[in-house]
Short mmCIF file of C-alpha atoms in Angstrom, two decimals:
data_model
loop_
_atom_site.label_atom_id
_atom_site.label_comp_id
_atom_site.label_asym_id
_atom_site.label_seq_id
_atom_site.Cartn_x
_atom_site.Cartn_y
_atom_site.Cartn_z
CA MET A 334 2.84 49.80 -13.73
CA PRO A 335 4.16 47.51 -10.68
CA GLN A 336 7.67 48.01 -10.05
CA PRO A 337 10.51 45.36 -11.30
CA PRO A 338 11.17 42.79 -8.77
CA LEU A 339 14.98 43.56 -6.86
CA SER A 340 17.12 41.05 -5.35
CA LEU A 341 19.36 43.45 -2.72
CA SER A 342 22.03 42.55 -1.15
CA LEU A 343 23.74 44.81 1.78
CA GLN A 344 26.34 44.44 3.35
CA PHE A 345 28.87 45.86 6.45
CA ALA A 346 31.79 45.44 6.16
CA ARG A 347 33.93 45.11 9.56
CA PHE A 348 34.93 48.82 11.05
CA ASP A 349 35.08 50.79 13.97
CA GLY A 350 31.80 53.64 13.16
CA VAL A 351 29.84 50.94 11.00
CA ALA A 352 27.27 51.69 14.08
CA ALA A 353 26.60 54.65 12.32
CA HIS A 354 26.37 53.55 8.98
CA ARG A 355 23.62 50.75 9.25
CA ALA A 356 21.84 53.57 11.38
CA ALA A 357 21.98 55.74 8.10
CA LEU A 358 21.14 52.41 5.82
CA PRO A 359 18.15 50.81 6.63
CA ARG A 360 17.52 47.69 3.87
CA HIS A 361 13.81 48.99 3.58
CA LYS A 362 15.23 52.93 2.78
CA VAL A 363 18.17 51.00 0.60
CA LEU A 364 15.71 49.11 -1.30
CA ARG A 365 12.99 52.30 -1.90
CA TRP A 366 16.55 54.39 -3.19
CA VAL A 367 17.36 51.98 -4.84
CA ARG A 368 14.15 50.89 -6.93
CA ALA A 369 13.25 55.12 -7.26
CA ALA A 370 17.13 54.96 -9.96
CA LEU A 371 15.40 52.08 -11.85
CA GLY A 372 14.66 53.03 -15.04
CA GLY A 373 11.35 52.14 -16.64
CA ASP A 374 13.08 49.18 -19.42
CA VAL A 375 14.47 47.83 -16.31
CA GLN A 376 12.37 44.53 -16.09
CA ALA A 377 14.31 43.27 -12.86
CA ALA A 378 17.63 43.64 -11.02
CA GLU A 379 20.33 41.71 -8.72
CA ILE A 380 21.97 44.72 -6.51
CA THR A 381 24.56 44.21 -3.74
CA VAL A 382 25.70 47.13 -2.06
CA ARG A 383 28.61 46.86 0.55
CA ILE A 384 29.60 49.42 2.84
CA VAL A 385 33.85 49.28 3.16
CA ASP A 386 35.98 51.52 5.24
CA ALA A 387 39.15 53.82 3.49
CA ASP A 388 41.86 50.62 2.63
CA GLU A 389 38.89 48.80 0.49
CA GLY A 390 38.05 51.40 -1.26
CA ARG A 391 41.11 52.34 -1.65
CA GLN A 392 42.10 48.71 -3.26
CA LEU A 393 39.58 48.76 -4.90
CA ASN A 394 39.82 52.14 -6.40
CA ARG A 395 42.65 51.55 -7.45
CA ASP A 396 42.58 47.95 -8.70
CA PHE A 397 40.28 48.72 -10.80
CA ARG A 398 39.92 52.88 -11.75
CA GLY A 399 43.71 52.87 -11.05
CA LYS A 400 43.49 55.36 -8.66
CA ASP A 401 45.47 55.97 -5.34
CA TYR A 402 43.17 56.93 -2.94
CA ALA A 403 39.30 55.75 -1.15
CA THR A 404 36.16 57.55 -3.66
CA ASN A 405 32.79 57.64 -2.12
CA VAL A 406 30.99 54.74 -4.50
CA LEU A 407 32.20 52.80 -6.64
CA THR A 408 30.01 51.15 -9.80
CA PHE A 409 30.36 47.22 -10.87
CA ASP A 410 28.89 46.90 -13.36
CA TYR A 411 27.76 43.14 -14.78
CA SER A 412 24.48 43.33 -16.73
CA GLY A 413 22.80 46.23 -18.10
CA ALA A 414 18.59 46.44 -18.36
CA PRO A 415 16.46 44.22 -19.03
CA VAL A 416 18.03 42.57 -15.71
CA VAL A 417 20.56 45.44 -14.01
CA ALA A 418 23.03 43.05 -11.94
CA ALA A 419 25.32 45.41 -10.59
CA ASP A 420 27.80 45.75 -7.13
CA LEU A 421 27.66 49.36 -5.51
CA VAL A 422 30.63 50.09 -2.98
CA LEU A 423 30.98 52.94 -1.00
CA CYS A 424 33.97 53.96 1.37
CA ALA A 425 31.90 54.82 4.58
CA PRO A 426 34.80 57.59 5.98
CA VAL A 427 34.60 59.41 2.29
CA VAL A 428 30.69 59.11 2.65
CA ALA A 429 30.77 60.60 6.37
CA ARG A 430 33.31 63.50 5.55
CA GLU A 431 31.61 64.77 2.49
CA ALA A 432 27.84 64.64 3.95
CA ALA A 433 29.99 66.40 6.76
CA GLU A 434 31.72 69.09 4.49
CA LEU A 435 27.86 69.43 2.54
CA GLY A 436 26.43 69.83 5.96
CA LYS A 437 23.94 67.04 5.56
CA PRO A 438 22.32 64.30 7.06
CA LEU A 439 24.70 61.19 6.43
CA ALA A 440 21.15 59.43 5.06
CA GLU A 441 20.92 61.49 2.50
CA HIS A 442 23.89 61.40 1.09
CA TYR A 443 24.00 57.75 1.27
CA ALA A 444 20.43 58.24 -0.86
CA HIS A 445 21.84 60.47 -3.60
CA LEU A 446 25.31 57.99 -3.94
CA LEU A 447 23.14 55.16 -4.71
CA VAL A 448 20.83 56.17 -6.58
CA HIS A 449 24.33 57.46 -8.75
CA GLY A 450 25.30 53.90 -8.45
CA THR A 451 22.03 52.43 -9.60
CA LEU A 452 22.00 55.10 -12.43
CA HIS A 453 25.47 54.04 -13.35
CA ALA A 454 25.08 50.53 -13.30
CA GLN A 455 22.22 50.86 -16.09
CA GLY A 456 25.40 53.16 -17.49
CA TRP A 457 24.68 56.54 -17.42
CA ASP A 458 28.22 58.23 -17.92
CA HIS A 459 29.40 61.95 -16.45
CA GLU A 460 32.51 62.17 -17.04
CA THR A 461 32.10 61.68 -21.28
CA SER A 462 30.86 64.70 -21.71
CA GLU A 463 29.45 67.82 -19.96
CA ALA A 464 26.32 67.44 -21.42
CA ASP A 465 26.48 63.56 -20.26
CA ALA A 466 26.71 64.97 -16.72
CA GLU A 467 24.44 67.38 -17.09
CA ALA A 468 22.03 64.72 -18.13
CA MET A 469 22.66 62.21 -15.23
CA GLU A 470 22.74 65.11 -12.18
CA ALA A 471 19.09 65.79 -14.01
CA GLN A 472 18.18 62.47 -13.34
CA GLU A 473 19.89 62.03 -9.90
CA ALA A 474 18.10 65.71 -8.71
CA ALA A 475 14.29 63.98 -10.37
CA ILE A 476 15.13 61.32 -8.82
CA LEU A 477 15.84 62.36 -5.82
CA ALA A 478 13.28 64.82 -5.55
CA ALA A 479 10.12 61.84 -6.06
CA LEU A 480 11.94 60.82 -2.66
CA GLY A 481 11.81 63.82 -0.99
CA GLN A 482 15.41 64.21 -0.63
CA PRO A 483 16.78 68.21 -1.62
CA ASN A 484 18.83 69.05 -5.47
CA PRO A 485 22.10 67.98 -3.95
CA TYR A 486 23.65 70.28 -6.69
CA GLN A 487 21.80 73.19 -5.18
#
């Protein structure tokens, strides 16, 4: 089955240490990770991935979620299947800190968070119930396994 068309914009804010994040996120890998997370009912997708510093991450989380801290990934979904349109904003310092705490390579953690954010863009939600959280985690693990990545929840 052919894959749906995916328009991807990959953006990096200016911040100290951005080179390490650019190295962990080559465009071809980001395309592969996002595309793998698109469901079978998606006919096309337009996704912007933006890597930001802690200040921008905190401001966006505060302004849009009412939470005054930088979080790892924010998903702004504008339309769901069949044509998915979304912005995924990842906070580089948070992602780097989490990867180090988990003992994971930075790219591996980014892969997980991009899959996670792409699922959110399609309506998946882990905050609605324990059953929804388990279903989303299982979906993430299956997608990552297909990409040759380990289960992030083990």
